[in-house]
Coordinates of C-alpha atoms in Angstrom, one line a residue:
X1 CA -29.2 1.6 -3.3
X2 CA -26.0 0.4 -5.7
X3 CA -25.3 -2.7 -7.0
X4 CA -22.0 -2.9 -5.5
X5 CA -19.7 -0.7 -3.6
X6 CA -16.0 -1.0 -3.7
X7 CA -14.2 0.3 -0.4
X8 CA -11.1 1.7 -1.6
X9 CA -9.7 3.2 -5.1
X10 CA -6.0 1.9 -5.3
X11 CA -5.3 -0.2 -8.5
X12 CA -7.3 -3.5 -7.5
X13 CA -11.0 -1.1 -6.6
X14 CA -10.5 1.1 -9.5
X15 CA -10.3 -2.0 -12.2
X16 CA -13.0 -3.7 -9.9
X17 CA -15.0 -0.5 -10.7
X18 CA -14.2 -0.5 -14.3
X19 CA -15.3 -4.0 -14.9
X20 CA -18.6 -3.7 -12.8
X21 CA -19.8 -0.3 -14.0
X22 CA -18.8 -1.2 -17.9
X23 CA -21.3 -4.7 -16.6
X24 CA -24.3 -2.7 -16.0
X25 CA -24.6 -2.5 -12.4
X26 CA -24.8 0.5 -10.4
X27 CA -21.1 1.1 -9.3
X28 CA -19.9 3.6 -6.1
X29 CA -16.1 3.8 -4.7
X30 CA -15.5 4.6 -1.6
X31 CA -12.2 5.8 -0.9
X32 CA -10.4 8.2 2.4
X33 CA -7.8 9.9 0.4
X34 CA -7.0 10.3 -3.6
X35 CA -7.7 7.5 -6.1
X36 CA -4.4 5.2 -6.4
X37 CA -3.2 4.4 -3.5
X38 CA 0.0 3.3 -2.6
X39 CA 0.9 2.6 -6.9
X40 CA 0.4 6.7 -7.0
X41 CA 3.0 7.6 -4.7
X42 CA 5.2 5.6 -6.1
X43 CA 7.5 7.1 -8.4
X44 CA 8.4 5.0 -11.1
X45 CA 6.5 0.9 -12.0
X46 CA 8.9 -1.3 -14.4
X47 CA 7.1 -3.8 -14.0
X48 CA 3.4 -3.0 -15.2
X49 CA 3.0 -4.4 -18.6
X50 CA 2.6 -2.4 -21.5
X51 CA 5.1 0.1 -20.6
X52 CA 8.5 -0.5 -21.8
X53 CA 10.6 2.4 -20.0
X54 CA 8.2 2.3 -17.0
X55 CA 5.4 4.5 -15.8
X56 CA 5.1 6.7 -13.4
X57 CA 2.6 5.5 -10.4
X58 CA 0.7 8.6 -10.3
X59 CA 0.0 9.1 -13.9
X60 CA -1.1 5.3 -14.3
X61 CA -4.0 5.5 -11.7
X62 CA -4.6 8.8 -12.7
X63 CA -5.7 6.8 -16.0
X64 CA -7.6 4.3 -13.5
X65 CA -9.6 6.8 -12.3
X66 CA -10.1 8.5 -15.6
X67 CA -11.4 5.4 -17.5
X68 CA -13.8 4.7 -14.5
X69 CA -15.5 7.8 -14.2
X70 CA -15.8 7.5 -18.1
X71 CA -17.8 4.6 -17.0
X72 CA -20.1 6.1 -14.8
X73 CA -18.4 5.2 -11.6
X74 CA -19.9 7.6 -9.0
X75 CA -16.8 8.5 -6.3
X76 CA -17.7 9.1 -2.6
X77 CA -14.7 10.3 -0.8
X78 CA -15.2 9.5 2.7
X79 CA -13.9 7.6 5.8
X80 CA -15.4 4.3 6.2
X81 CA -16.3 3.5 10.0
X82 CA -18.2 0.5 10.0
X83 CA -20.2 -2.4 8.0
X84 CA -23.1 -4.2 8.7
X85 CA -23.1 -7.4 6.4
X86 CA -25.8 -9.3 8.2
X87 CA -28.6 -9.1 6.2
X88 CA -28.3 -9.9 2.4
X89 CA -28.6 -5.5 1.7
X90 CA -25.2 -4.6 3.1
X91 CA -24.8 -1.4 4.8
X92 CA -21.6 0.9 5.2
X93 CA -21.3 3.4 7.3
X94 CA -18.7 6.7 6.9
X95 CA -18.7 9.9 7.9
X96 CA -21.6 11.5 7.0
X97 CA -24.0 8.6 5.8
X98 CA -25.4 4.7 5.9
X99 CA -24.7 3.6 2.2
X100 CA -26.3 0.4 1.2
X101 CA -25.5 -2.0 -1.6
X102 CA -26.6 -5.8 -2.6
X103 CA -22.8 -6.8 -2.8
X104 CA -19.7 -5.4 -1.4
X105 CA -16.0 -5.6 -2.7
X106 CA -13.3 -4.9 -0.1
X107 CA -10.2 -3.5 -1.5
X108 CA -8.9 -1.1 1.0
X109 CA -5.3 -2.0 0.5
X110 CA -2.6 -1.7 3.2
X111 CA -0.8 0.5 4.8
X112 CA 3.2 0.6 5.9
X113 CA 3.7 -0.6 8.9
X114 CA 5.9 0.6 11.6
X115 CA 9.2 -0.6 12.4
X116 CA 8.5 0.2 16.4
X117 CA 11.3 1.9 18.0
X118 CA 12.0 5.1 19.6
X119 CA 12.1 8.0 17.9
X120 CA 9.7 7.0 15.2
X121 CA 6.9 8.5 16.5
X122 CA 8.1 11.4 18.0
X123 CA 10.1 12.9 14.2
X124 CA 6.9 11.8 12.1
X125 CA 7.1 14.2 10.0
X126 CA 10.3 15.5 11.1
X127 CA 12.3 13.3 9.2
X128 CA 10.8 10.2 9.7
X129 CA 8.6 9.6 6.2
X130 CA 7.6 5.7 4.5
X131 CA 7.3 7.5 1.1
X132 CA 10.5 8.7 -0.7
X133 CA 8.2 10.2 -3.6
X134 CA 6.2 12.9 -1.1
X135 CA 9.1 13.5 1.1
X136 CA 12.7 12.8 -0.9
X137 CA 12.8 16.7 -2.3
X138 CA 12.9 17.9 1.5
X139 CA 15.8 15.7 1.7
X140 CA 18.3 17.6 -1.2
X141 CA 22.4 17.4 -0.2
X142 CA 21.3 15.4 2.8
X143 CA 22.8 12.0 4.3
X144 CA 19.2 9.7 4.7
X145 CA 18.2 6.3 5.5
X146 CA 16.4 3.6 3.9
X147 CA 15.2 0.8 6.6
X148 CA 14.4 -2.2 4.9
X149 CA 15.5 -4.9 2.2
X150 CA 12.7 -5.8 -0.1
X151 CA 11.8 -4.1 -3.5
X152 CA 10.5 -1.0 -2.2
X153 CA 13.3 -0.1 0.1
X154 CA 15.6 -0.5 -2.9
X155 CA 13.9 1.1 -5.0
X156 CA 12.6 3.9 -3.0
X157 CA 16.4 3.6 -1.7
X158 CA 17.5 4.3 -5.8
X159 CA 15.0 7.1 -6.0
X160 CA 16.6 8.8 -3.4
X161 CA 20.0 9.4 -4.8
X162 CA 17.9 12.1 -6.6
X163 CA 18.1 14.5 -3.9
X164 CA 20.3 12.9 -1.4
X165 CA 24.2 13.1 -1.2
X166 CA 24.5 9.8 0.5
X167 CA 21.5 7.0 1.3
X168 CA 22.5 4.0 3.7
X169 CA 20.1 0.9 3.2
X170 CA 19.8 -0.7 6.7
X171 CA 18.9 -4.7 6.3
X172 CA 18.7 -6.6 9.2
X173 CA 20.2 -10.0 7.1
X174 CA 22.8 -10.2 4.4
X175 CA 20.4 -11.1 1.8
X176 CA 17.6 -9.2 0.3
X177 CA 14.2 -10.1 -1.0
X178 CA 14.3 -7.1 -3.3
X179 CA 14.2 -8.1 -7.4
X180 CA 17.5 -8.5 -8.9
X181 CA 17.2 -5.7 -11.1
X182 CA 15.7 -3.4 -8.3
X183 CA 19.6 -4.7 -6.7
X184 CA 21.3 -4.2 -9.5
X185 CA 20.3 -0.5 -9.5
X186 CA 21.3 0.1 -6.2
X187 CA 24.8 -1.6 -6.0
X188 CA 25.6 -0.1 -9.5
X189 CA 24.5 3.6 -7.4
X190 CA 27.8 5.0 -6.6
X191 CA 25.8 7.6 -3.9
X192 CA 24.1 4.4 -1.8
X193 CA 26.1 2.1 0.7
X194 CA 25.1 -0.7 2.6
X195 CA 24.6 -1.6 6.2
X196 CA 23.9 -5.6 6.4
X197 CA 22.8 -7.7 9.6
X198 CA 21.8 -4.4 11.6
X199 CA 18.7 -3.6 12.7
X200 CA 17.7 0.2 13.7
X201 CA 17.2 0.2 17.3
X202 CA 16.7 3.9 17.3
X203 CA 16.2 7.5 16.2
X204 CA 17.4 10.3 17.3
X205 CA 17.4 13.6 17.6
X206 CA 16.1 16.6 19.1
X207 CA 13.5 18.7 17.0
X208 CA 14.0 16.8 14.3
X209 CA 16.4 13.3 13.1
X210 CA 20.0 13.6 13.2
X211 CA 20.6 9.9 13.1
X212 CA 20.1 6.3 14.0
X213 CA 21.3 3.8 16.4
X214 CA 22.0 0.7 15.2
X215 CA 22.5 -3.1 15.9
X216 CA 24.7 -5.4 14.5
X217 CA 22.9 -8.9 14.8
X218 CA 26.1 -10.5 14.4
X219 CA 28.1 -8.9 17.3
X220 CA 25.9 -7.3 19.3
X221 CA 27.5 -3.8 19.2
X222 CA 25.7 -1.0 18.8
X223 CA 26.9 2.1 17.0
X224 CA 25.3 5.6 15.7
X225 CA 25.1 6.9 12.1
X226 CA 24.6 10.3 11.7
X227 CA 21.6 10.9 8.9
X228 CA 19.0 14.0 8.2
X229 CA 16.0 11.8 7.4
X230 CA 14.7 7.9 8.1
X231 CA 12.8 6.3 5.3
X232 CA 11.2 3.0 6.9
X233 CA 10.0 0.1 4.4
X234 CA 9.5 -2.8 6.7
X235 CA 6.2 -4.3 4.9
X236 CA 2.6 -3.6 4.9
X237 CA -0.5 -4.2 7.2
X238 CA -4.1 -4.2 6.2
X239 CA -6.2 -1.7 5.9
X240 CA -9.3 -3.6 8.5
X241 CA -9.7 -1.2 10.6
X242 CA -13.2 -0.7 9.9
X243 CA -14.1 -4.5 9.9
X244 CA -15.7 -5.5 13.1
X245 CA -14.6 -9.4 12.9
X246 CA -17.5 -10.7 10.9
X247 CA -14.7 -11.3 8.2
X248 CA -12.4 -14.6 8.2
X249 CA -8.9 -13.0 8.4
X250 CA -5.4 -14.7 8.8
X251 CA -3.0 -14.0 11.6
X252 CA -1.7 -10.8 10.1
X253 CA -5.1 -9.1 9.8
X254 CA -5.4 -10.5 5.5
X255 CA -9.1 -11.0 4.7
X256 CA -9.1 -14.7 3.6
X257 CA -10.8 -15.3 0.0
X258 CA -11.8 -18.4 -2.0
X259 CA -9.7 -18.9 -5.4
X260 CA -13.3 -17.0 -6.9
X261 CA -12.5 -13.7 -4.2
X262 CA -15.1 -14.6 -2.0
X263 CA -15.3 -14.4 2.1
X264 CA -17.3 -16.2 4.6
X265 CA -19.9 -14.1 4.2
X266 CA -22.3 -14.5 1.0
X267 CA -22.1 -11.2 -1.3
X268 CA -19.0 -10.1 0.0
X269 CA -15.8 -10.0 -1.9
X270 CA -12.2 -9.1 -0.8
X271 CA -9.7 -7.8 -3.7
X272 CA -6.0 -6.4 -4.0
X273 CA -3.3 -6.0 -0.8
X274 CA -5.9 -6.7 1.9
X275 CA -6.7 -9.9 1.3
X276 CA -4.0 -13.3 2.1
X277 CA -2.0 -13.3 -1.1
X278 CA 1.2 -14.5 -1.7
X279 CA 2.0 -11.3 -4.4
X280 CA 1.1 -8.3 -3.7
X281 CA 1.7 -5.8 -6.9
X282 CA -0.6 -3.7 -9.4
X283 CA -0.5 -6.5 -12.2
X284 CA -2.3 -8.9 -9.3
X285 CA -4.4 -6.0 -7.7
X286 CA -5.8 -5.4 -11.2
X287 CA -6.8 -9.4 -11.4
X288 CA -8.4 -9.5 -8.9
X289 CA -10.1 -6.4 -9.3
X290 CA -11.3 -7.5 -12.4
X291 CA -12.4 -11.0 -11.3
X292 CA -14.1 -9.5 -8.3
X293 CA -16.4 -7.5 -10.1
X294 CA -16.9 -10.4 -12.7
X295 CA -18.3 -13.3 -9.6
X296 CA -20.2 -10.0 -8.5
X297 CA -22.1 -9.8 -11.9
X298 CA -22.7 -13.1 -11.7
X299 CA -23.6 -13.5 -8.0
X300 CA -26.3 -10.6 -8.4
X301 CA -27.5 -12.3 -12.0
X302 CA -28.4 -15.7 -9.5
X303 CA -30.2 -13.4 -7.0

């Protein structure tokens, strides 16, 4: 029996975990895959403050998970399947057990979502890749694509004049929600060229990508650009597969939260990228990490 258990380990879970282990209460993480999550492939964070010339991503939840473990967070790396928040002991299921805790913090994160056309699931791994820190080496003296027109296509778009001779950012509009620094890098980038109002219709290839199809919104034509590699930033979905529907969500899939991080359901809290926020970054993932584990101490105190 914990305290609490925190489903997932990216930036918002791991300072959630911090904050309710350094509390007192009996702390576990749950987390799939490695402690960071999406901050730890990226490659460089400007905008995390305390670091001047930027951080790596990797390095910085590296730290996370240091400092937890320093406070006697236990990790369980497993998939979870299921939940069972009926009764006021929650229960979660993964692979290999039924873990049960008297409080529950969801921060599970997101994932990238798919731009849906053809091609994209057939060169997964083929050329086709939605992050330029695992896969932009592969891509050295190559032509690539960058789908996408909000800070992490630029950036990731920037990144990946490392290794690439030439990277085309694709947008379907003329205008960009990306930063204006994150712009500034990229138009300043003598290797990166835009192609505005044009949406990728498709990818092609045969064993692996050898270009793109795409759409001018404007005129209608279609034309092919010949490129080694697709690198698709089109936004984010949450990671809910595991929630049965007990959980108030928004249209999108976003748990929906009080301004205290609460859900509908009593001892149950929703933290970081999966819940309906209007910012979603690693200096808001660690507030409401933070705060989560904060109303948990004090929810559990009352019982």
């Amino acid at each position: 029996m914990h305290d609490v258990i925190i489903i997932g380990a990216g930036p918002a879970g791991l300072t959630a975990g911090i904050y309710a282990a350094r509390g007192g209460l009996k702390t576990a993480i749950v987390e799939l895959a490695m402690p960071g999550g999406q901050a730890a492939s990226t490659e460089n964070i400007e905008n995390y403050p305390g670091f001047p010339d930027g951080i790596n991503g990797y390095e910085l939840m590296n730290s996370f998970h240091k400092q937890a473990l320093t406070f006697g967070v236990e990790f369980i790396f497993e998939e979870v399947h299921e939940l069972d928040l009926k009764e006021p002991i929650k229960k979660i299921h993964t692979d290999n057990q039924v873990l049960e805790a008297r409080a529950i913090i969801i921060a599970a994160g997101s994932k990238p979502r798919l731009l849906g056309v053809p091609g994209e699931e057939v060169f997964k791994g083929r050329g086709v890749s939605y992050c330029a820190t695992c896969d932009g080496a592969f891509f050295r003296g190559k032509k690539v694509v960058v789908v996408g027109g909000g800070d992490a296509a630029i950036e990731e778009g920037v990144y990946l004049t490392k290794f690439a001779e030439e990277v085309i950012i694709v947008h379907r509009r003329a205008g960009f929600r990306a930063s204006h620094i994150a712009m500034t890098h990229a138009k300043d980038n003598s290797k990166i060229r835009f192609e505005l109002n044009a949406k990728v219709e498709e990818i092609l290839g045969s064993d692996h990508v050898e270009g793109v199809r795409i759409l001018d919104v404007l005129s209608g034509e279609t034309r092919e650009i010949s490129a080694d590699g697709v690198f698709i930033y089109v936004g984010t979905d949450p990671n809910t597969q595991f929630i049965n529907g007990e959980i108030e969500a928004d249209e999108r899939g976003y748990i929906q939260t009080n301004s205290l991080l609460q859900t509908n359901i009593v001892g149950v809290y929703a933290a970081g990228d999966i819940r309906n926020t209007p910012l979603r970054q690693v200096a808001t993932a660690v507030g409401d990490g933070a705060l989560a584990a904060v109303e948990v101490e004090r929810y559990l105190s009352e019982q």
